[in-house]
JSON list of C-alpha atoms in Angstrom, two decimals:
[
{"chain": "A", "resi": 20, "resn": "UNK", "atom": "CA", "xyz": [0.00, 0.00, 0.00]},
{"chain": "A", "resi": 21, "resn": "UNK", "atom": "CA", "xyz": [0.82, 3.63, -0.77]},
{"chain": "A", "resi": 22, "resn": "UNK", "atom": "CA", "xyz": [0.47, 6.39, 1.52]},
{"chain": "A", "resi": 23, "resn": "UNK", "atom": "CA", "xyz": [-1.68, 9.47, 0.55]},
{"chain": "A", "resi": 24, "resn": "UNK", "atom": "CA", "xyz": [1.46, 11.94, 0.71]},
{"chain": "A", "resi": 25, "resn": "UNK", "atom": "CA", "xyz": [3.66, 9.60, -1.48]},
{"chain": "A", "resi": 26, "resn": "UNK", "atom": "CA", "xyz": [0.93, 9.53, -4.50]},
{"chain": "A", "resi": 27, "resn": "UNK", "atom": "CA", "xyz": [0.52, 13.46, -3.63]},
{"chain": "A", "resi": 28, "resn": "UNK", "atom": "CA", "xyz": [4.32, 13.99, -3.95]},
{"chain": "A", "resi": 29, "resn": "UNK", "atom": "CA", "xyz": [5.02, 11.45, -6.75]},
{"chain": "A", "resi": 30, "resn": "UNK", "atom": "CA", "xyz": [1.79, 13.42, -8.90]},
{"chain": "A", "resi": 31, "resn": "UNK", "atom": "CA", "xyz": [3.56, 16.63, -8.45]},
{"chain": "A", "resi": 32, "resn": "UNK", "atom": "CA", "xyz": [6.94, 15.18, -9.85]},
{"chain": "A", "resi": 33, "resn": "UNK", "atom": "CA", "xyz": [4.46, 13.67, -12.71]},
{"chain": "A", "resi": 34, "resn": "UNK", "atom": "CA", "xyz": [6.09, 10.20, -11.79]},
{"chain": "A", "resi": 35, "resn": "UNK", "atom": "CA", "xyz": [3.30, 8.20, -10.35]},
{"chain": "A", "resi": 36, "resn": "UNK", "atom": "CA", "xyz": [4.60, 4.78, -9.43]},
{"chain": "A", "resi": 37, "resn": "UNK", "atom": "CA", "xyz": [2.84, 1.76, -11.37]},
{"chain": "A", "resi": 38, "resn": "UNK", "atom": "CA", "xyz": [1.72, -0.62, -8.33]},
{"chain": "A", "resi": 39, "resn": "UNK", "atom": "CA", "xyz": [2.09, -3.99, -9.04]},
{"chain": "A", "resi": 40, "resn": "UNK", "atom": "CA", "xyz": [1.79, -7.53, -6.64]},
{"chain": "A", "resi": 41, "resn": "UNK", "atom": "CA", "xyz": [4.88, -8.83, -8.09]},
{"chain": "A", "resi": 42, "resn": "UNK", "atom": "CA", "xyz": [7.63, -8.42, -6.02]},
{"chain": "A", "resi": 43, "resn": "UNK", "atom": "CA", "xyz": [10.38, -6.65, -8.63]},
{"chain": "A", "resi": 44, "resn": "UNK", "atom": "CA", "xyz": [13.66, -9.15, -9.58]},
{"chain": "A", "resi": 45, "resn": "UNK", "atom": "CA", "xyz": [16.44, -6.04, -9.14]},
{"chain": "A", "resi": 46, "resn": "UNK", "atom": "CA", "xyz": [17.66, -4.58, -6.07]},
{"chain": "A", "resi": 47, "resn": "UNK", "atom": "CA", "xyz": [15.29, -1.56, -4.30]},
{"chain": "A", "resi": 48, "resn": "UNK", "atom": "CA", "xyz": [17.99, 0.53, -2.80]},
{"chain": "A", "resi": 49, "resn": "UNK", "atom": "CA", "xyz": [16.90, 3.37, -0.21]},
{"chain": "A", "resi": 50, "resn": "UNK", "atom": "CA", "xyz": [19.36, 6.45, -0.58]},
{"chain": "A", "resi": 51, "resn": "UNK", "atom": "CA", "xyz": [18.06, 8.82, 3.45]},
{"chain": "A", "resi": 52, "resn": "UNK", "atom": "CA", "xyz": [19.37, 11.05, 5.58]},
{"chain": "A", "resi": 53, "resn": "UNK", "atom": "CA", "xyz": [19.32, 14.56, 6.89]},
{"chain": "A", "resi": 54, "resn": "UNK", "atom": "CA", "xyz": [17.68, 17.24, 4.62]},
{"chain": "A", "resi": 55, "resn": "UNK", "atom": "CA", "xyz": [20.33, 19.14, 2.28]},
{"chain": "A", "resi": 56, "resn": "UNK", "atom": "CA", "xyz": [23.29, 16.65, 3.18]},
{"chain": "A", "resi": 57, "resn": "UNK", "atom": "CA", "xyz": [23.84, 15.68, -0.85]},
{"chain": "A", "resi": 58, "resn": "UNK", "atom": "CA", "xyz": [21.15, 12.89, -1.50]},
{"chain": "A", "resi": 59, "resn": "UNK", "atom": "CA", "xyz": [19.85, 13.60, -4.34]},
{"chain": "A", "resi": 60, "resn": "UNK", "atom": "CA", "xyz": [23.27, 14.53, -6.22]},
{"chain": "A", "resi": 61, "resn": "UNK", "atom": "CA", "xyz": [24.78, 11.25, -5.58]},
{"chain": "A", "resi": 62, "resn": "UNK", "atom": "CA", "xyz": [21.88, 9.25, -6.70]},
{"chain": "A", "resi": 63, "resn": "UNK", "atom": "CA", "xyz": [21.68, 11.15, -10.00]},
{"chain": "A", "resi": 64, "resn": "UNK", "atom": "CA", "xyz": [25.74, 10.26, -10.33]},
{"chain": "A", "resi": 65, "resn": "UNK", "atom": "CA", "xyz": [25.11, 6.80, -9.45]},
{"chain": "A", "resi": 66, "resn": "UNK", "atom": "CA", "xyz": [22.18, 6.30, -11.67]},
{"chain": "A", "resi": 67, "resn": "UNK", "atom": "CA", "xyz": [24.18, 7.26, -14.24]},
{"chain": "A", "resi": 68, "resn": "UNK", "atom": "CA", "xyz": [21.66, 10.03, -15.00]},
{"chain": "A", "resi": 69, "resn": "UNK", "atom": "CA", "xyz": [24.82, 12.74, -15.04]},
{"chain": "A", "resi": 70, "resn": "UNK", "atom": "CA", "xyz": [28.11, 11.39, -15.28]},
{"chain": "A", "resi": 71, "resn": "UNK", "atom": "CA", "xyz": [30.34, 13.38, -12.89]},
{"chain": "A", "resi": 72, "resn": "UNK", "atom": "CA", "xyz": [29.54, 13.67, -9.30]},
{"chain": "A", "resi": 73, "resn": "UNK", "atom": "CA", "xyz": [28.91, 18.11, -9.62]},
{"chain": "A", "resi": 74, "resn": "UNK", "atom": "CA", "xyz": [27.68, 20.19, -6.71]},
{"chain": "A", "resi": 75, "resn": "UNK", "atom": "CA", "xyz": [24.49, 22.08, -7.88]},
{"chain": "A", "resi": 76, "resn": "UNK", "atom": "CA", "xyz": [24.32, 25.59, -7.95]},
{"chain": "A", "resi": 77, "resn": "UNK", "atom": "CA", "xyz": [21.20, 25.50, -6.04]},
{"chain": "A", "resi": 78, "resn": "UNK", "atom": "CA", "xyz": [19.81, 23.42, -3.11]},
{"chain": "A", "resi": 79, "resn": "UNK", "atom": "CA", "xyz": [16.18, 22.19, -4.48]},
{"chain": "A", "resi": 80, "resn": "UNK", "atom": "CA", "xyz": [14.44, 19.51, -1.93]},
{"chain": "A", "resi": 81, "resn": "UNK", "atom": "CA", "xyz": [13.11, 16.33, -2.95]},
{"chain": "A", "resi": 82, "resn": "UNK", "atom": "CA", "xyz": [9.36, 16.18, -2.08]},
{"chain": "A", "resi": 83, "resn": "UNK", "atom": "CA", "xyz": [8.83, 12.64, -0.54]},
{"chain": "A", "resi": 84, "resn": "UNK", "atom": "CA", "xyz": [10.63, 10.24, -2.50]},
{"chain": "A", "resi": 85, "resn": "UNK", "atom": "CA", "xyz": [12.09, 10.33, -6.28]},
{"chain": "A", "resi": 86, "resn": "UNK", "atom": "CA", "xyz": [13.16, 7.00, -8.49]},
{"chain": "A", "resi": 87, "resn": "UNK", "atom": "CA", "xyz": [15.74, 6.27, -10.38]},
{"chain": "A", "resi": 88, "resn": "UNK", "atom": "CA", "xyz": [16.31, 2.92, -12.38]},
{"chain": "A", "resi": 89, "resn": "UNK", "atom": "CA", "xyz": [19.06, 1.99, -13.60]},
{"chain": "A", "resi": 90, "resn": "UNK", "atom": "CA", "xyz": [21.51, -1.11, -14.28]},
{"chain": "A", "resi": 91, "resn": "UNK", "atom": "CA", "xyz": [24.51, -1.98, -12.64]},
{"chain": "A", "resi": 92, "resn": "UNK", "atom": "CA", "xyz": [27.29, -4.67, -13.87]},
{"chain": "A", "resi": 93, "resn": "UNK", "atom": "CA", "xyz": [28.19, -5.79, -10.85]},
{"chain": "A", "resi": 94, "resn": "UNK", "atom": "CA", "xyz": [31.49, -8.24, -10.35]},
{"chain": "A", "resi": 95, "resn": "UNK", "atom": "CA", "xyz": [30.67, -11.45, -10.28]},
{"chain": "A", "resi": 96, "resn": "UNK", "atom": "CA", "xyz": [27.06, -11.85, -10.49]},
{"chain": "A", "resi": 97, "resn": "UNK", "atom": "CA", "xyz": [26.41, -9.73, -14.27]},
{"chain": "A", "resi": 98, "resn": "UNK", "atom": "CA", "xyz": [24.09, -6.73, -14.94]},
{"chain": "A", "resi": 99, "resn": "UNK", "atom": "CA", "xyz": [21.53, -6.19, -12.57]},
{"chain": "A", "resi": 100, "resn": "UNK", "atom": "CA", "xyz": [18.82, -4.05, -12.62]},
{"chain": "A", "resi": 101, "resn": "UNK", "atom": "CA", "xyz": [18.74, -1.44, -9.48]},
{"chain": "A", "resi": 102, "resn": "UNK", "atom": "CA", "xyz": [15.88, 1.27, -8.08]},
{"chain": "A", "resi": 103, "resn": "UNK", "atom": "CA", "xyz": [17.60, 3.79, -6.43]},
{"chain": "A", "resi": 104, "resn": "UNK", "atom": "CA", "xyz": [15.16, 5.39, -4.00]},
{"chain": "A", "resi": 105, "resn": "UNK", "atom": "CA", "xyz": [15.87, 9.09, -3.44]},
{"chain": "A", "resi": 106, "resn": "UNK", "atom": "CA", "xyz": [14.20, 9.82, 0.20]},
{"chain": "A", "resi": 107, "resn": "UNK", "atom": "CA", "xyz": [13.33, 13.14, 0.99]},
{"chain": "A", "resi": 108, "resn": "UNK", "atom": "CA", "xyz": [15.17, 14.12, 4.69]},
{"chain": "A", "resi": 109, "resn": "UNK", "atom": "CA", "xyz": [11.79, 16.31, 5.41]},
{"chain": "A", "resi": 110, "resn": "UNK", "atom": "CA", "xyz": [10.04, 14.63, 8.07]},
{"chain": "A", "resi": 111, "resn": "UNK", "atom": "CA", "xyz": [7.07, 16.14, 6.56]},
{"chain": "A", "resi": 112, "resn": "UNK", "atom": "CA", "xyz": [7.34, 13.37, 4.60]},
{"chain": "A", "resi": 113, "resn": "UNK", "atom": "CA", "xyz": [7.69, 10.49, 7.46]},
{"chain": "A", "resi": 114, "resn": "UNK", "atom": "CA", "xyz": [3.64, 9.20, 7.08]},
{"chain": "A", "resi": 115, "resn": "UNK", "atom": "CA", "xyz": [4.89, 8.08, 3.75]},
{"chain": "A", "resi": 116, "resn": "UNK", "atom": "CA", "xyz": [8.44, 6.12, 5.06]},
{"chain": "A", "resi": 117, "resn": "UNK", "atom": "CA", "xyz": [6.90, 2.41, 5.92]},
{"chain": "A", "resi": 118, "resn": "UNK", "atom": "CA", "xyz": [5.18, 2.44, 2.65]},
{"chain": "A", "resi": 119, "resn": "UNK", "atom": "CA", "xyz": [8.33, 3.29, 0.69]},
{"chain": "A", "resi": 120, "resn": "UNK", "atom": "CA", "xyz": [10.94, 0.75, 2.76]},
{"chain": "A", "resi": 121, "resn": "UNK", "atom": "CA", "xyz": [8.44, -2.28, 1.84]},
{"chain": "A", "resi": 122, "resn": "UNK", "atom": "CA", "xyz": [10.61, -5.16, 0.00]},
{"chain": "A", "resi": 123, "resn": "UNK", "atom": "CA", "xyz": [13.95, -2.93, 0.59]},
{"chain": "A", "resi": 124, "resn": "UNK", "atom": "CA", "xyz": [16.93, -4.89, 0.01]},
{"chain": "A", "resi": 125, "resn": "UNK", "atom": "CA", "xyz": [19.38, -1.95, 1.07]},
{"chain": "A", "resi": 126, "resn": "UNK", "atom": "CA", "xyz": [19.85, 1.35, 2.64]},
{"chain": "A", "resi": 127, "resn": "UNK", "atom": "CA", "xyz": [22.57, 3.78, 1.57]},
{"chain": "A", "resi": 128, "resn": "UNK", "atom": "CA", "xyz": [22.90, 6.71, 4.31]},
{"chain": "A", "resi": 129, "resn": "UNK", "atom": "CA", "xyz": [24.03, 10.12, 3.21]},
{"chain": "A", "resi": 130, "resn": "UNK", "atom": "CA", "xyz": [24.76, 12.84, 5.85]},
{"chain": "A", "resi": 131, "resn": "UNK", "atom": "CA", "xyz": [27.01, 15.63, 6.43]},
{"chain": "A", "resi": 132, "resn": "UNK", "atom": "CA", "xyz": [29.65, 15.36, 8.84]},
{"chain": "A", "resi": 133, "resn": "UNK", "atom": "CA", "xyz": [30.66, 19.01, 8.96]},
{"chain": "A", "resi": 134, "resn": "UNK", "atom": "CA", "xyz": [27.20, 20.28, 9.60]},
{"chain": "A", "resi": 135, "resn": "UNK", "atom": "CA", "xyz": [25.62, 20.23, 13.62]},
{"chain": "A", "resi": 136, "resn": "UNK", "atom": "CA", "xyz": [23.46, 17.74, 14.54]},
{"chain": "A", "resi": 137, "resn": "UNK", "atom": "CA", "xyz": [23.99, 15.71, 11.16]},
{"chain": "A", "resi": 138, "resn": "UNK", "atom": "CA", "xyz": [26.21, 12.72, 13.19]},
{"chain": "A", "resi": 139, "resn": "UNK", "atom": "CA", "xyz": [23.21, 12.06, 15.45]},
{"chain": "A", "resi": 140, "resn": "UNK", "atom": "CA", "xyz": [20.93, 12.26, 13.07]},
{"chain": "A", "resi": 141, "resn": "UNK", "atom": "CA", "xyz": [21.93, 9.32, 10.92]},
{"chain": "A", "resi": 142, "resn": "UNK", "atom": "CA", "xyz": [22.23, 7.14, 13.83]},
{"chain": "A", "resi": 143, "resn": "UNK", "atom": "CA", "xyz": [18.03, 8.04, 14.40]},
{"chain": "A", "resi": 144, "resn": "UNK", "atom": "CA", "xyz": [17.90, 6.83, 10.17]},
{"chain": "A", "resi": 145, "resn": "UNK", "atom": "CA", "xyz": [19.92, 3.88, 10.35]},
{"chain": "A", "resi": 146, "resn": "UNK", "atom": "CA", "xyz": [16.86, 2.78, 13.37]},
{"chain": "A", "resi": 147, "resn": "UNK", "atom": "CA", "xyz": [14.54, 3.78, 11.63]},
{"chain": "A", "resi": 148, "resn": "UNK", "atom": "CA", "xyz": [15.56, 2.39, 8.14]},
{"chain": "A", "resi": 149, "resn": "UNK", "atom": "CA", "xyz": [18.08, -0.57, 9.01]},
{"chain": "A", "resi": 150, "resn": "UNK", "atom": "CA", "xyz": [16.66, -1.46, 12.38]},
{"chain": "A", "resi": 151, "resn": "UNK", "atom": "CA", "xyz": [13.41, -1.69, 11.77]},
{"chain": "A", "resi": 152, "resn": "UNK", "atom": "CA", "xyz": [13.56, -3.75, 8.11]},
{"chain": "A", "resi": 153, "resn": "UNK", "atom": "CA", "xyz": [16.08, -5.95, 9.68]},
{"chain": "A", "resi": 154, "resn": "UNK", "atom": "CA", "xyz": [18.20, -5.58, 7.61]},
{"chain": "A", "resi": 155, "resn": "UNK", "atom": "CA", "xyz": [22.29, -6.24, 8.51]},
{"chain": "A", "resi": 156, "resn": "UNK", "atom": "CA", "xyz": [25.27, -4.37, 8.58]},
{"chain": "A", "resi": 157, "resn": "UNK", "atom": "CA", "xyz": [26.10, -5.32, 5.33]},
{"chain": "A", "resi": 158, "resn": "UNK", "atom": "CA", "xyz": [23.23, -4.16, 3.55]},
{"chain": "A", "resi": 159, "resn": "UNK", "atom": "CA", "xyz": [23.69, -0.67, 4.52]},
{"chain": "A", "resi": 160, "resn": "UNK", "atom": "CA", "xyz": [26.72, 1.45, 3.90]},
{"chain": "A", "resi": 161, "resn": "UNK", "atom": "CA", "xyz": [27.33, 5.39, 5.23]},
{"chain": "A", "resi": 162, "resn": "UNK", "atom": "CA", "xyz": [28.15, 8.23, 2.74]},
{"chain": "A", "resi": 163, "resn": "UNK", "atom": "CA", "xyz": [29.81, 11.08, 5.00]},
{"chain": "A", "resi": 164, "resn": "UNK", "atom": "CA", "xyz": [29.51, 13.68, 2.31]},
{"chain": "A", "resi": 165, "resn": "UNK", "atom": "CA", "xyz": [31.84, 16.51, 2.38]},
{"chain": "A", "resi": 166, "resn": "UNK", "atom": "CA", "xyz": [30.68, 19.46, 0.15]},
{"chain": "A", "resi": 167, "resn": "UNK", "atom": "CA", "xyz": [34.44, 20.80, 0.72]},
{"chain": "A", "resi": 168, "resn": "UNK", "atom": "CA", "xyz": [36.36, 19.60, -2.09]},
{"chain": "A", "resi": 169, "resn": "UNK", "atom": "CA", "xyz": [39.39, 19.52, 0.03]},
{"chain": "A", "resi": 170, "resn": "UNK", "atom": "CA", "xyz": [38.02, 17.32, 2.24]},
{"chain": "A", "resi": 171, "resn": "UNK", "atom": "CA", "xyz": [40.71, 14.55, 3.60]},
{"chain": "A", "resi": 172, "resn": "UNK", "atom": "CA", "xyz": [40.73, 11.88, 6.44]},
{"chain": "A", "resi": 173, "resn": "UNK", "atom": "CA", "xyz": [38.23, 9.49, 7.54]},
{"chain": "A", "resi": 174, "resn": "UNK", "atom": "CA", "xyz": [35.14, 10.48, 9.14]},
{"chain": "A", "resi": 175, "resn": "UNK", "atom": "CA", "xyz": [34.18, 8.28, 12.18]},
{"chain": "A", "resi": 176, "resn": "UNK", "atom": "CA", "xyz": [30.24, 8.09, 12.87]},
{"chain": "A", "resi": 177, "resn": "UNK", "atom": "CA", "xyz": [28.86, 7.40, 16.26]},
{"chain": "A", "resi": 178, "resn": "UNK", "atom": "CA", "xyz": [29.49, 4.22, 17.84]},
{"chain": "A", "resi": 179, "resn": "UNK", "atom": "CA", "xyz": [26.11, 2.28, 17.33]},
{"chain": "A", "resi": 180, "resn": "UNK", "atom": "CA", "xyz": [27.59, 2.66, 13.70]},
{"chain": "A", "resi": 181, "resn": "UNK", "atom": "CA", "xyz": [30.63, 0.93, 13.77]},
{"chain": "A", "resi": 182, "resn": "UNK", "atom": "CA", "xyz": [29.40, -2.30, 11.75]},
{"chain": "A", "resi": 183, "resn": "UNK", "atom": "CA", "xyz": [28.83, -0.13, 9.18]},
{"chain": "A", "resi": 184, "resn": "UNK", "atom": "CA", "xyz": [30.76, 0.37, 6.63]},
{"chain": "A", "resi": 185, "resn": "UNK", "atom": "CA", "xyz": [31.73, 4.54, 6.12]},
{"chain": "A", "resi": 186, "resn": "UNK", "atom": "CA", "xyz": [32.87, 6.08, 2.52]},
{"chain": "A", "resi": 187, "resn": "UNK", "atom": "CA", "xyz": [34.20, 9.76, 2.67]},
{"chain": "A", "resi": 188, "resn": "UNK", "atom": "CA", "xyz": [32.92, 11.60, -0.61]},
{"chain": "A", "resi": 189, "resn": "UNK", "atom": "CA", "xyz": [33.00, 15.16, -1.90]},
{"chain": "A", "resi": 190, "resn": "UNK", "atom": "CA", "xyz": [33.37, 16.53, -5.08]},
{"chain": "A", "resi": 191, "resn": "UNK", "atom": "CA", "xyz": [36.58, 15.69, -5.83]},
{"chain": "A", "resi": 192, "resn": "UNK", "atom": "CA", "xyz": [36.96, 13.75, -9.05]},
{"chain": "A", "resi": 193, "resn": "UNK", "atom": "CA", "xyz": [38.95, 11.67, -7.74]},
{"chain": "A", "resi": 194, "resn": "UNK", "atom": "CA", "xyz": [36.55, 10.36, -4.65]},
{"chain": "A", "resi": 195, "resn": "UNK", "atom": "CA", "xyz": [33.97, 9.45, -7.35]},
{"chain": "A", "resi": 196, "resn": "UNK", "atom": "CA", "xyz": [35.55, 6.09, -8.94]},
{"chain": "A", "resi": 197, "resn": "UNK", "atom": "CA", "xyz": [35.78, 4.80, -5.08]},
{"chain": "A", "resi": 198, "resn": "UNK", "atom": "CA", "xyz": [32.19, 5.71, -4.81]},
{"chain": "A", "resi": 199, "resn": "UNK", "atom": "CA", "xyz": [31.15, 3.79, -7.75]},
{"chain": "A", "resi": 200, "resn": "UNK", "atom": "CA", "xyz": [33.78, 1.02, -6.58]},
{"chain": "A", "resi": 201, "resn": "UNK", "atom": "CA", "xyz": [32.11, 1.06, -2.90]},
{"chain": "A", "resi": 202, "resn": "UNK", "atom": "CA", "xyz": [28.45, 1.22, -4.27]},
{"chain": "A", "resi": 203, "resn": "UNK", "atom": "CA", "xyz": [28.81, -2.10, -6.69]},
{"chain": "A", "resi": 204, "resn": "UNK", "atom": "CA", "xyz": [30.18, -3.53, -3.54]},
{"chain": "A", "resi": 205, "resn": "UNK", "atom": "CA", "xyz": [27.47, -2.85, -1.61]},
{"chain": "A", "resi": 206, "resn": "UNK", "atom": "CA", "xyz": [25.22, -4.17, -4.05]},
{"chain": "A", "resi": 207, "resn": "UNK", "atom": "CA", "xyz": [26.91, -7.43, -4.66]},
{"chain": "A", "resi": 208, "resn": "UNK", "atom": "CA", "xyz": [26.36, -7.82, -0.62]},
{"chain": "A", "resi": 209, "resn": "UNK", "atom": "CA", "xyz": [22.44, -6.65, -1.30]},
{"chain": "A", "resi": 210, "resn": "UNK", "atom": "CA", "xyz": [22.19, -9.05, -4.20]},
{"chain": "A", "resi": 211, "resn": "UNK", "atom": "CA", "xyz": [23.71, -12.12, -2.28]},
{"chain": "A", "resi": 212, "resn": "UNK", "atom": "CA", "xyz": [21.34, -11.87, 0.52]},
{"chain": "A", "resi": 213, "resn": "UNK", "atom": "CA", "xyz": [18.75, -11.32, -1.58]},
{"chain": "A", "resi": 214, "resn": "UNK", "atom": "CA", "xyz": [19.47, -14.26, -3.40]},
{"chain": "A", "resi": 215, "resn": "UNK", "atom": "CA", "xyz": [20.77, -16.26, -0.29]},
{"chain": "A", "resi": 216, "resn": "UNK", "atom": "CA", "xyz": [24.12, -16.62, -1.47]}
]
């Protein structure tokens, strides 16, 4: 079932989702975090929608959830067909969350470290979102996203967090092939349990 404010958001983005009983064969990835921490950049980049990983000149917020498909080779297991779920960090928007992580296979969490508040924050997502799908370690992975190009060291989240695994990205070029390297990863670990591999 879909919530009222999902249909209402997905009608103003003229994107309303086709609802079907079959569960779908890809991955359903969840991309959530804090409001204005860089979700919605990095899914377009790892959709493949742009190619280069660009801050916008303008922060525009994603009203309840967007969709991106798109297909991933992944090593080892061949192309595989991926929804990347772009979750809007409004809790406006929150009515609308157990409707949108039914038949989630992962959870990608995007915050940023440099901003207040942000670190506790994703530890209050990855309960929400991890916790309550049961879903493991391995089927989530942390994006600390630094909009500071010149961004270097690791970022550390809090310690309920320390299963999980943490990528440091920016807009460096040169963060964004680790990013796609770390993201197939994380998928192959999605697809396996999926598939009960």
């Amino acid at each position: 079932l879909w919530c009222h404010g999902f249909l209402k958001a997905a009608a103003l983005k003229g994107t309303m989702p086709q609802l079907e009983a079959t569960q779908p064969t890809g991955l359903k990835i969840l991309v959530c975090g804090p409001s204005a921490s860089g979700k919605t950049t990095i899914c377009r980049f790892l959709s493949t929608e742009v190619e280069t990983l660009v801050q916008p000149s303008a922060y525009i917020e994603t009203k309840g959830v967007r969709i991106l498909e798109c297909e991933r080779n992944l090593p080892g297991r061949g192309n595989q067909q991926c929804e990347i779920w772009d979750v809007s960090g409004n809790s406006q928007f929150e009515s609308c969350w157990p409707a949108i992580m039914q038949d989630v296979d992962g959870v990608v969490l995007v915050y940023n470290p440099d901003k207040d508040g942000h670190d506790i924050e994703i530890g209050d997502w990855y309960d929400y979102f991890v916790k309550n799908n049961d879903l493991e370690p391995s089927q989530c992975i942390i994006l600390a996203h630094h909009p500071a190009q010149s961004h270097r060291g690791m970022t550390r989240p809090p310690p309920k967090l320390k299963a999980v695994k943490v990528v440091d990205t920016s807009y460096d070029t040169a963060i964004t092939t680790v990013l796609q390297q770390n993201f197939d990863d994380f998928l192959v670990e999605c697809h396996d349990k999926k598939n009960g591999r």
